[in-house]
Short mmCIF file of C-alpha atoms and ligand atoms in Angstrom, two decimals:
data_model
loop_
_atom_site.label_atom_id
_atom_site.label_comp_id
_atom_site.label_asym_id
_atom_site.label_seq_id
_atom_site.Cartn_x
_atom_site.Cartn_y
_atom_site.Cartn_z
CA MET L 7 10.63 79.39 -15.14
CA LEU L 8 13.09 79.84 -12.24
CA SER L 9 13.60 83.40 -13.42
CA ASP L 10 9.95 84.06 -12.49
CA ARG L 11 10.61 83.38 -8.85
CA PRO L 12 11.95 86.84 -7.84
CA ALA L 13 8.97 88.44 -9.61
CA PHE L 14 6.57 86.17 -7.75
CA GLU L 15 8.20 86.92 -4.42
CA LYS L 16 8.02 90.62 -5.18
CA ARG L 17 4.30 90.29 -5.79
CA ILE L 18 3.86 88.47 -2.48
CA LYS L 19 5.85 91.18 -0.70
CA ARG L 20 3.77 93.95 -2.23
CA HIS L 21 0.32 92.34 -2.07
CA VAL L 22 0.45 90.15 1.00
CA ILE L 23 3.28 91.15 3.36
CA GLY L 24 3.49 94.91 2.94
CA ARG L 25 -0.10 95.75 2.12
CA PHE L 26 -2.63 97.02 4.61
CA ARG L 27 -5.57 94.70 4.42
CA GLU L 28 -8.79 94.22 6.28
CA TYR L 29 -8.75 91.50 8.94
CA PHE L 30 -11.55 90.11 11.06
CA ALA L 31 -10.93 88.66 14.51
CA GLY L 32 -14.01 86.51 15.16
CA THR L 33 -15.27 86.12 18.72
CA ALA L 34 -18.20 84.54 20.55
CA PRO L 35 -21.15 86.96 20.67
CA GLY L 36 -20.65 89.38 23.57
CA LEU L 37 -16.83 89.25 23.57
CA GLU L 38 -16.30 91.77 20.76
CA SER L 39 -15.42 94.74 23.03
CA LEU L 40 -12.96 92.72 25.11
CA CYS L 41 -11.27 91.56 21.92
CA LEU L 42 -11.04 95.16 20.70
CA GLN L 43 -9.45 96.16 24.01
CA GLU L 44 -6.94 93.33 23.64
CA LEU L 45 -6.08 94.40 20.10
CA GLN L 46 -5.65 98.00 21.12
CA ALA L 47 -3.25 96.96 23.89
CA LEU L 48 -0.93 95.12 21.44
CA PRO L 49 1.95 96.82 19.65
CA LEU L 50 0.29 96.72 16.23
CA THR L 51 0.33 99.07 13.27
CA ILE L 52 -3.41 98.62 12.79
CA HIS L 53 -5.99 101.29 12.18
CA LYS L 54 -9.77 101.52 11.84
CA ALA L 55 -10.26 98.80 14.49
CA GLN L 56 -13.94 98.50 15.37
CA THR L 57 -16.33 95.97 16.76
CA CYS L 58 -19.07 94.45 14.65
CA PRO L 59 -21.43 91.58 15.52
CA GLY L 60 -19.28 88.48 16.09
CA GLY L 61 -15.87 90.11 16.13
CA VAL L 62 -13.53 92.99 15.44
CA LEU L 63 -12.61 94.44 12.05
CA PHE L 64 -9.21 96.08 11.66
CA HIS L 65 -6.80 97.12 8.95
CA GLY L 66 -3.23 95.98 9.30
CA ARG L 67 -0.29 94.21 7.78
CA LEU L 68 0.46 90.52 7.71
CA ILE L 69 2.71 90.85 10.77
CA ASP L 70 -0.24 92.34 12.70
CA CYS L 71 -2.27 89.30 11.75
CA TYR L 72 0.54 87.10 13.13
CA ARG L 73 0.61 89.05 16.35
CA ALA L 74 -3.17 88.97 16.74
CA ASN L 75 -3.07 85.16 16.37
CA LEU L 76 -0.29 84.79 18.86
CA TYR L 77 -1.62 87.10 21.55
CA LEU L 78 -5.43 87.45 21.41
CA ARG L 79 -7.09 85.45 24.17
CA THR L 80 -10.71 86.12 23.30
CA ALA L 81 -10.67 85.60 19.50
CA ASN L 82 -11.70 82.33 17.86
CA ARG L 83 -9.89 83.00 14.59
CA VAL L 84 -8.41 85.77 12.46
CA LEU L 85 -9.54 86.04 8.86
CA MET L 86 -7.68 87.93 6.14
CA ARG L 87 -9.95 89.55 3.56
CA ILE L 88 -8.65 88.81 0.12
CA GLY L 89 -11.40 90.19 -2.07
CA THR L 90 -14.95 91.39 -2.53
CA PHE L 91 -17.00 91.38 -5.70
CA LYS L 92 -20.58 91.26 -6.96
CA ALA L 93 -21.88 88.22 -8.85
CA ALA L 94 -25.49 87.30 -9.57
CA GLY L 95 -24.84 84.23 -11.76
CA PHE L 96 -22.42 81.33 -11.87
CA HIS L 97 -20.66 82.54 -15.01
CA GLU L 98 -19.96 85.88 -13.39
CA LEU L 99 -18.89 84.17 -10.17
CA GLU L 100 -16.36 82.01 -12.01
CA LYS L 101 -14.92 85.05 -13.81
CA LYS L 102 -14.64 87.23 -10.68
CA CYS L 103 -13.31 84.38 -8.61
CA SER L 104 -10.60 83.58 -11.19
CA GLU L 105 -9.45 87.20 -11.05
CA LEU L 106 -8.45 86.87 -7.38
CA PRO L 107 -4.68 86.21 -7.09
CA TRP L 108 -5.03 82.88 -5.28
CA GLU L 109 -1.44 81.93 -6.05
CA LEU L 110 -0.29 84.62 -3.62
CA PHE L 111 -2.20 83.02 -0.74
CA LEU L 112 -2.37 79.29 -1.31
CA GLU L 113 -0.03 76.49 -2.32
CA PRO L 114 -0.95 73.85 -4.91
CA SER L 115 -0.53 71.29 -2.15
CA HIS L 116 -3.00 73.01 0.19
CA GLU L 117 -6.00 71.01 1.26
CA ILE L 118 -8.85 73.52 0.96
CA ALA L 119 -12.14 73.63 2.82
CA PHE L 120 -14.92 76.18 2.35
CA ARG L 121 -17.23 77.86 4.86
CA ILE L 122 -19.93 79.58 2.84
CA ARG L 123 -22.90 81.61 4.08
CA ALA L 124 -25.31 83.13 1.57
CA LYS L 125 -28.40 85.23 2.13
CA LYS L 126 -30.59 87.58 0.09
CA SER L 127 -28.65 86.60 -3.06
CA ARG L 128 -29.41 84.96 -6.36
CA LEU L 129 -26.65 82.45 -5.75
CA PHE L 130 -27.40 80.66 -2.52
CA HIS L 131 -26.53 76.99 -3.15
CA THR L 132 -23.40 76.75 -1.03
CA ALA L 133 -22.11 73.47 -2.50
CA ALA L 134 -22.36 74.87 -6.04
CA ILE L 135 -20.62 78.10 -4.98
CA ALA L 136 -17.82 76.01 -3.37
CA ASP L 137 -17.41 74.04 -6.63
CA ARG L 138 -16.88 77.26 -8.61
CA PHE L 139 -14.35 78.52 -6.07
CA ARG L 140 -12.51 75.21 -6.08
CA SER L 141 -12.14 75.13 -9.85
CA SER L 142 -11.11 78.81 -10.06
CA ILE L 143 -8.50 78.30 -7.36
CA SER L 144 -7.02 75.19 -8.96
CA SER L 145 -6.85 76.90 -12.35
CA ARG L 146 -4.66 79.63 -10.76
CA ILE L 147 -2.44 77.81 -8.32
CA SER L 148 -1.27 74.91 -10.39
CA SER L 149 1.00 77.22 -12.36
CA PRO L 150 4.62 76.01 -12.73
CA GLN L 151 6.10 79.05 -10.97
CA GLN L 152 4.21 78.06 -7.86
CA THR L 153 5.21 74.43 -7.85
CA LEU L 154 8.84 75.47 -7.98
CA HIS L 155 8.60 76.31 -4.29
CA GLY L 156 7.69 72.78 -3.30
CA ARG L 157 5.62 71.74 -0.36
CA ASN L 158 5.77 73.53 2.97
CA GLU L 159 6.11 70.82 5.59
CA ARG L 160 4.25 72.81 8.29
CA GLN L 161 1.16 73.19 6.14
CA GLN L 162 -2.29 72.99 7.77
CA PRO L 163 -5.55 72.63 5.85
CA GLN L 164 -6.70 76.03 4.64
CA THR L 165 -10.26 77.28 4.99
CA VAL L 166 -11.70 79.84 2.62
CA PHE L 167 -14.59 81.80 4.17
CA VAL L 168 -17.15 83.22 1.75
CA ARG L 169 -20.00 85.47 2.81
CA VAL L 170 -22.64 86.41 0.22
CA VAL L 171 -25.16 89.14 1.02
CA ASP L 172 -27.21 90.95 -1.66
CA ASN L 173 -25.06 89.25 -4.36
CA ARG L 174 -21.86 90.72 -2.87
CA PHE L 175 -19.17 88.13 -2.15
CA THR L 176 -16.67 88.74 0.62
CA VAL L 177 -13.81 86.27 0.45
CA SER L 178 -11.42 85.65 3.35
CA LEU L 179 -8.70 83.21 4.31
CA ASP L 180 -8.47 81.75 7.74
CA SER L 181 -5.04 82.59 9.12
CA SER L 182 -5.52 80.66 12.36
CA GLY L 183 -6.36 77.08 11.38
CA VAL L 184 -7.65 75.13 14.38
CA ASN L 185 -9.92 77.40 16.45
CA LEU L 186 -7.83 79.70 18.66
CA HIS L 187 -9.54 78.56 21.85
CA LYS L 188 -7.39 75.47 21.42
CA ARG L 189 -4.22 76.63 23.08
CA GLY L 190 -2.33 73.41 22.40
CA ILE L 191 -2.11 72.43 26.09
CA LYS L 192 -5.21 70.54 27.13
CA THR L 193 -5.36 66.90 26.15
CA ILE L 194 -8.35 65.84 28.23
CA GLY L 195 -12.04 66.70 28.33
CA SER L 196 -14.40 66.98 31.28
CA THR L 197 -18.15 66.87 31.66
CA ALA L 198 -18.61 70.50 30.61
CA PRO L 199 -15.35 72.22 29.79
CA LEU L 200 -15.35 75.91 29.20
CA ARG L 201 -13.79 77.31 26.11
CA GLU L 202 -10.44 78.92 26.85
CA THR L 203 -11.63 82.10 25.12
CA THR L 204 -14.62 82.25 27.48
CA ALA L 205 -12.46 81.63 30.55
CA ALA L 206 -10.05 84.35 29.43
CA ALA L 207 -12.96 86.76 28.94
CA VAL L 208 -14.34 86.04 32.41
CA LEU L 209 -10.90 86.56 33.97
CA MET L 210 -10.62 89.89 32.15
CA LEU L 211 -14.14 90.95 33.17
CA ALA L 212 -13.35 90.08 36.77
CA GLY L 213 -10.14 92.17 36.66
CA TYR L 214 -7.81 89.23 37.35
CA LYS L 215 -4.42 90.39 38.55
CA PRO L 216 -1.74 87.69 38.32
CA ALA L 217 -0.04 89.10 41.40
CA LYS L 218 -3.04 88.00 43.47
CA PRO L 219 -4.06 84.38 44.17
CA LEU L 220 -6.60 82.63 41.98
CA LEU L 221 -8.76 79.81 43.23
CA ASP L 222 -10.63 77.52 40.79
CA PRO L 223 -12.44 75.22 43.23
CA MET L 224 -14.61 73.30 40.70
CA CYS L 225 -11.81 73.09 38.19
CA GLY L 226 -12.90 70.16 36.01
CA SER L 227 -10.41 70.05 33.15
CA GLY L 228 -8.86 73.27 34.48
CA THR L 229 -9.67 75.82 31.83
CA PHE L 230 -9.77 78.81 34.20
CA SER L 231 -6.60 77.64 35.95
CA LEU L 232 -4.68 77.20 32.72
CA GLU L 233 -5.70 80.60 31.40
CA ALA L 234 -4.77 82.25 34.70
CA ALA L 235 -1.44 80.36 34.79
CA MET L 236 -0.64 81.55 31.26
CA LEU L 237 -1.42 85.12 32.28
CA ALA L 238 0.61 84.78 35.50
CA SER L 239 3.59 83.42 33.50
CA ASN L 240 3.17 85.99 30.72
CA ILE L 241 2.71 83.28 28.09
CA PRO L 242 1.12 84.42 24.83
CA ALA L 243 -2.24 82.71 24.16
CA GLY L 244 -0.96 80.85 21.08
CA TRP L 245 2.50 79.99 22.41
CA PHE L 246 2.01 76.21 22.39
CA ARG L 247 0.26 75.85 19.01
CA ASP L 248 0.72 76.33 15.29
CA PHE L 249 -1.26 78.49 12.86
CA ALA L 250 -2.49 78.10 9.29
CA PHE L 251 -0.50 81.16 8.15
CA THR L 252 2.77 79.27 8.62
CA GLY L 253 1.80 77.31 5.49
CA TRP L 254 1.13 80.39 3.35
CA PRO L 255 3.48 81.21 0.47
CA ALA L 256 4.16 84.61 2.16
CA HIS L 257 5.49 82.87 5.25
CA ARG L 258 8.72 81.99 3.46
CA GLN L 259 9.57 85.67 3.44
CA ALA L 260 7.83 86.56 6.71
CA ARG L 261 9.24 83.61 8.71
CA LYS L 262 12.16 85.60 10.14
CA ARG L 263 9.83 88.30 11.48
CA TRP L 264 7.60 85.61 12.99
CA GLU L 265 10.58 83.97 14.65
CA HIS L 266 11.70 87.34 15.97
CA MET L 267 8.17 87.99 17.32
CA LYS L 268 8.16 84.62 19.08
CA ALA L 269 11.64 85.17 20.47
CA GLU L 270 10.51 88.54 21.90
CA GLY L 271 7.44 86.84 23.40
CA GLY L 272 9.64 84.12 24.87
CA LYS L 273 11.79 86.69 26.68
CA GLN L 274 8.71 87.94 28.56
CA ILE L 275 7.79 84.51 29.94
CA SER L 276 8.64 83.94 33.56
CA PHE L 277 7.31 81.12 35.70
CA PRO L 278 6.29 82.15 39.21
CA LYS L 279 8.17 80.63 42.15
CA GLN L 280 5.01 80.04 44.20
CA PRO L 281 1.98 78.69 42.33
CA PRO L 282 -0.43 81.65 42.13
CA VAL L 283 -3.26 79.35 40.97
CA LEU L 284 -4.99 76.76 43.14
CA ALA L 285 -7.23 74.31 41.26
CA SER L 286 -9.40 71.82 43.10
CA ASP L 287 -12.32 69.51 42.44
CA ILE L 288 -14.44 67.07 44.39
CA ASP L 289 -13.86 64.38 41.77
CA ARG L 290 -10.53 62.61 42.31
CA ARG L 291 -10.44 61.31 38.71
CA VAL L 292 -10.82 64.83 37.38
CA CYS L 293 -7.96 66.05 39.59
CA ASN L 294 -5.73 63.16 38.50
CA ALA L 295 -6.52 63.74 34.82
CA PHE L 296 -5.70 67.43 35.17
CA LYS L 297 -2.44 66.64 37.00
CA LYS L 298 -1.54 64.18 34.25
CA ALA L 299 -2.35 66.70 31.50
CA ILE L 300 0.07 69.26 32.91
CA SER L 301 2.69 66.93 34.33
CA GLY L 302 6.04 67.67 32.79
CA HIS L 303 4.63 70.91 31.47
CA GLU L 304 6.37 74.13 32.52
CA LEU L 305 2.96 75.63 33.28
CA GLY L 306 2.60 73.09 36.08
CA ALA L 307 4.82 75.41 38.18
CA ALA L 308 2.01 77.95 38.27
CA ILE L 309 -0.80 75.59 39.34
CA GLU L 310 -1.33 73.55 42.50
CA ILE L 311 -4.02 70.87 42.12
CA LEU L 312 -5.96 69.52 45.11
CA HIS L 313 -8.71 66.95 45.51
CA ARG L 314 -11.16 68.82 47.72
CA ASP L 315 -14.85 69.60 48.22
CA PHE L 316 -15.28 73.35 47.71
CA PHE L 317 -17.43 73.54 50.82
CA ASP L 318 -14.49 72.30 52.92
CA ILE L 319 -12.03 74.87 51.59
CA GLN L 320 -10.82 77.64 53.88
CA PRO L 321 -8.84 80.07 51.75
CA GLN L 322 -6.65 81.22 54.67
CA ASN L 323 -5.17 77.70 54.73
CA PHE L 324 -3.56 78.52 51.35
CA THR L 325 -3.06 82.24 51.32
CA HIS L 326 -3.44 85.25 53.56
CA ARG L 327 -4.18 87.54 50.65
CA SER L 328 -7.59 87.85 49.06
CA GLY L 329 -7.71 87.17 45.35
CA LEU L 330 -10.18 85.93 42.76
CA VAL L 331 -12.31 82.81 43.08
CA VAL L 332 -13.76 81.56 39.78
CA ILE L 333 -16.50 78.95 39.89
CA ASN L 334 -18.06 77.04 37.02
CA PRO L 335 -20.42 74.73 38.90
CA PRO L 336 -22.13 71.75 37.26
CA TYR L 337 -25.31 72.63 35.43
CA GLY L 338 -27.19 71.73 32.30
CA ARG L 339 -29.33 68.72 31.48
CA ARG L 340 -26.57 66.17 31.96
CA ILE L 341 -25.53 67.31 35.36
CA GLU L 342 -28.27 68.74 37.56
CA THR L 343 -31.98 69.44 37.84
CA PRO L 344 -33.05 73.14 37.91
CA GLY L 345 -33.99 72.89 41.61
CA GLY L 346 -30.63 71.29 42.34
CA ILE L 347 -28.77 74.10 40.62
CA ARG L 348 -30.59 76.77 42.62
CA THR L 349 -29.79 75.01 45.88
CA LEU L 350 -26.17 74.58 44.85
CA LEU L 351 -25.88 78.26 43.85
CA LEU L 352 -27.37 79.34 47.17
CA ARG L 353 -24.85 77.16 49.03
CA ILE L 354 -22.00 78.61 46.95
CA GLY L 355 -23.17 82.20 47.64
CA THR L 356 -23.45 81.52 51.36
CA LYS L 357 -20.01 79.87 51.43
CA LEU L 358 -18.45 82.82 49.61
CA LEU L 359 -20.09 85.29 52.00
CA ARG L 360 -18.89 83.42 55.06
CA ASP L 361 -15.38 82.28 54.10
CA PHE L 362 -14.13 84.57 51.32
CA PRO L 363 -14.42 88.14 52.68
CA GLY L 364 -12.65 90.63 50.45
CA TRP L 365 -12.29 88.14 47.57
CA LYS L 366 -13.50 88.92 44.09
CA PHE L 367 -15.66 86.22 42.61
CA ALA L 368 -16.81 85.13 39.15
CA LEU L 369 -19.60 82.59 39.13
CA MET L 370 -20.91 80.97 35.94
CA VAL L 371 -24.64 80.28 36.05
CA PRO L 372 -27.14 79.06 33.44
CA ALA L 373 -29.53 82.01 33.82
CA LYS L 374 -29.70 85.34 35.62
CA SER L 375 -32.96 84.32 37.27
CA MET L 376 -31.09 81.63 39.23
CA LEU L 377 -29.11 84.27 41.07
CA GLN L 378 -32.05 85.76 42.89
CA GLN L 379 -31.39 84.13 46.23
CA ILE L 380 -27.62 84.59 46.25
CA PRO L 381 -26.72 86.81 49.22
CA LEU L 382 -24.12 88.86 47.32
CA SER L 383 -24.02 91.88 45.02
CA PHE L 384 -22.67 91.39 41.53
CA ARG L 385 -22.84 92.49 37.93
CA THR L 386 -23.95 90.01 35.27
CA PHE L 387 -22.45 89.46 31.84
CA PRO L 388 -24.06 87.21 29.21
CA ILE L 389 -21.59 84.71 27.76
CA PHE L 390 -22.10 82.24 24.93
CA HIS L 391 -20.69 78.91 25.95
CA GLY L 392 -20.92 75.85 23.70
CA GLY L 393 -24.03 77.11 21.91
CA LEU L 394 -25.73 77.99 25.22
CA GLN L 395 -26.02 81.39 26.70
CA VAL L 396 -24.77 81.44 30.27
CA VAL L 397 -24.21 84.31 32.66
CA ALA L 398 -21.08 85.34 34.53
CA ALA L 399 -21.93 86.93 37.87
CA ILE L 400 -18.96 89.03 38.97
CA GLY L 401 -18.57 90.89 42.22
CA THR L 402 -16.63 91.24 45.45
CA VAL L 403 -17.51 89.56 48.73
CA PRO L 404 -17.89 92.30 51.36
CA PRO L 405 -14.67 92.50 53.39
CA THR L 406 -14.70 92.02 57.16
CA ALA L 407 -14.27 95.07 59.39
CA ASP L 408 -10.52 94.45 59.82
CA GLN L 409 -10.05 94.11 56.02
CA SER L 410 -11.84 97.38 55.23
CA PRO L 411 -9.65 100.40 54.64
CA PRO L 412 -9.86 102.86 57.59
C1 SAM S 686 -18.95 72.33 34.87
S1 SAM S 686 -17.63 71.40 35.55
C2 SAM S 686 -16.32 72.56 35.50
C3 SAM S 686 -15.76 72.65 34.14
C4 SAM S 686 -14.48 73.39 34.13
N1 SAM S 686 -14.67 74.83 34.24
C5 SAM S 686 -13.71 73.06 32.86
O1 SAM S 686 -13.36 73.96 32.12
O2 SAM S 686 -13.48 71.88 32.60
C6 SAM S 686 -18.04 71.35 37.22
C7 SAM S 686 -17.03 70.67 38.11
O3 SAM S 686 -17.43 70.91 39.45
C8 SAM S 686 -17.04 69.79 40.21
N2 SAM S 686 -17.78 69.82 41.48
C9 SAM S 686 -19.11 69.63 41.70
N3 SAM S 686 -19.40 69.82 43.00
C10 SAM S 686 -18.24 70.14 43.63
C11 SAM S 686 -17.90 70.47 44.97
N4 SAM S 686 -18.81 70.48 45.94
N5 SAM S 686 -16.62 70.78 45.24
C12 SAM S 686 -15.67 70.77 44.27
N6 SAM S 686 -15.94 70.45 42.98
C13 SAM S 686 -17.21 70.15 42.66
C14 SAM S 686 -17.35 68.61 39.32
O4 SAM S 686 -16.62 67.47 39.70
C15 SAM S 686 -16.95 69.16 37.94
O5 SAM S 686 -15.65 68.80 37.64
#
C-alpha cells in the first residue's frame, strides 16, 4: 500500500492545495463589508469576493484560506466548501455523501462534529442527516492508504457544516476550529466582555490609527485595548492561536508555506517603545486581573493599565496628542437600570465634550434612542454583541479654538 502514497499526495495537491475553491468567511451580522475590505487589503490570489448575509464568499486557494485565518480581525471562522448536491431521500443522501472525497480532507483519527441547518427540504431531521454523513465519512477515511500517514499531533476536532435548502446540500469544512474571536491571549472574563471581532470592527469604523493614542477608560477585560495593541504592534489577529487546518491531511504538504507565511508575519511585528494604549477601570480587581492576564506577555509593552474612575481622567496628563477614546460602559439587565444607563451616557457625553476636545470617540450603547441627550454629533452603527444588538456611536469631539486648523 505504501506505493499508493505518492498518488494520494498528488490528489491532495490537485484537489485541495492547488485548486480554487469557494470559501466563506463568516461574520457577525453587520460586519460583512468590513470583512470584505479586510480581505481585499490582504495579498491573496482570491477572486469573486462578495458579501452575503452573515459573511463574505470568495474563491481562492488553500494558502488564501490560511492567510484569511491568520489575518482577518472581523471574521468568526473560515469555511471551505467541499461539495454541493441535491438529495431528497436518505438513500440518495448516503450515495451523494459517499461520493465526496472525504479522505482528502479528514484523517481517520479526526474527531468530527456536525453543524446542520435544514429548511424547505424533505430531509430536515438534523440528527438523522448527521448519522448518514458520519457513516459515509467513516466508510471513506478508514482506508489503509490513509492510516499509513499516522496521527497528526496538532489535530483539533473538525466541524463539518451542512446547509440544506430546497433539498440542496452545501457541505463545508471549518478551517478555523475555535471561533476566530478567540485570539489566544485572554484568559479572564469580565462582567460583559466584548468579542474581539466586535472590538476590531469598532476600531476600524472609528478609523483607529496606531500612531495616535488610544484610551479605553472602562476597559473591563481589555478587549479594545488588546485589539488596539495588536494593531499598534502589527501582530496578525491569529498570531497566538492554532487553527483546525493544521490537522488536515493537506497540511503535511502545505506546512512549509504556512511556516513561511508566519515567518513573514513575524518580521512585521514591532513593539512600540511608548505604550500607545491606556486602559483603565474603576474596579481595582478588573485592573489587576487584566494586568495579570498580560503580565509576561510581549503585548504588555503596548498597554498601560491604570485603576481610575473615567470621570477623574484628564487626557492631557497622559498625552498631548488627541487620539481615540473607546467606551463600553456597563449596561444590560445584570448591570444597570434603563434610567441609570441614560444618566451614565449623559455624564459620559458631557465629560467627553469638556475634557476630550479634538478626540475621536466610539461609545457602545444598548439602543440608539438612549443617545438622544448626548451633547455630541456622531454616526451610529448597529453591532451584534453576544446575541444582543447594540449600537456604536462614533464621532469627533469638537476641537477647541486653538486646536482647530486656521
Ligand atoms: C461592559 S464592561 C466593559 C467590558 C469590556 N469592554 C470588555 O471587553 O471586557 C464595563 C466596565 O466599566 C467599568 N466602569 C463602570 N463605571 C466606571 C467608571 N466610572 N470609570 C471607569 N470604569 C467604569 C466597570 O468596572 C466594567 O469593567
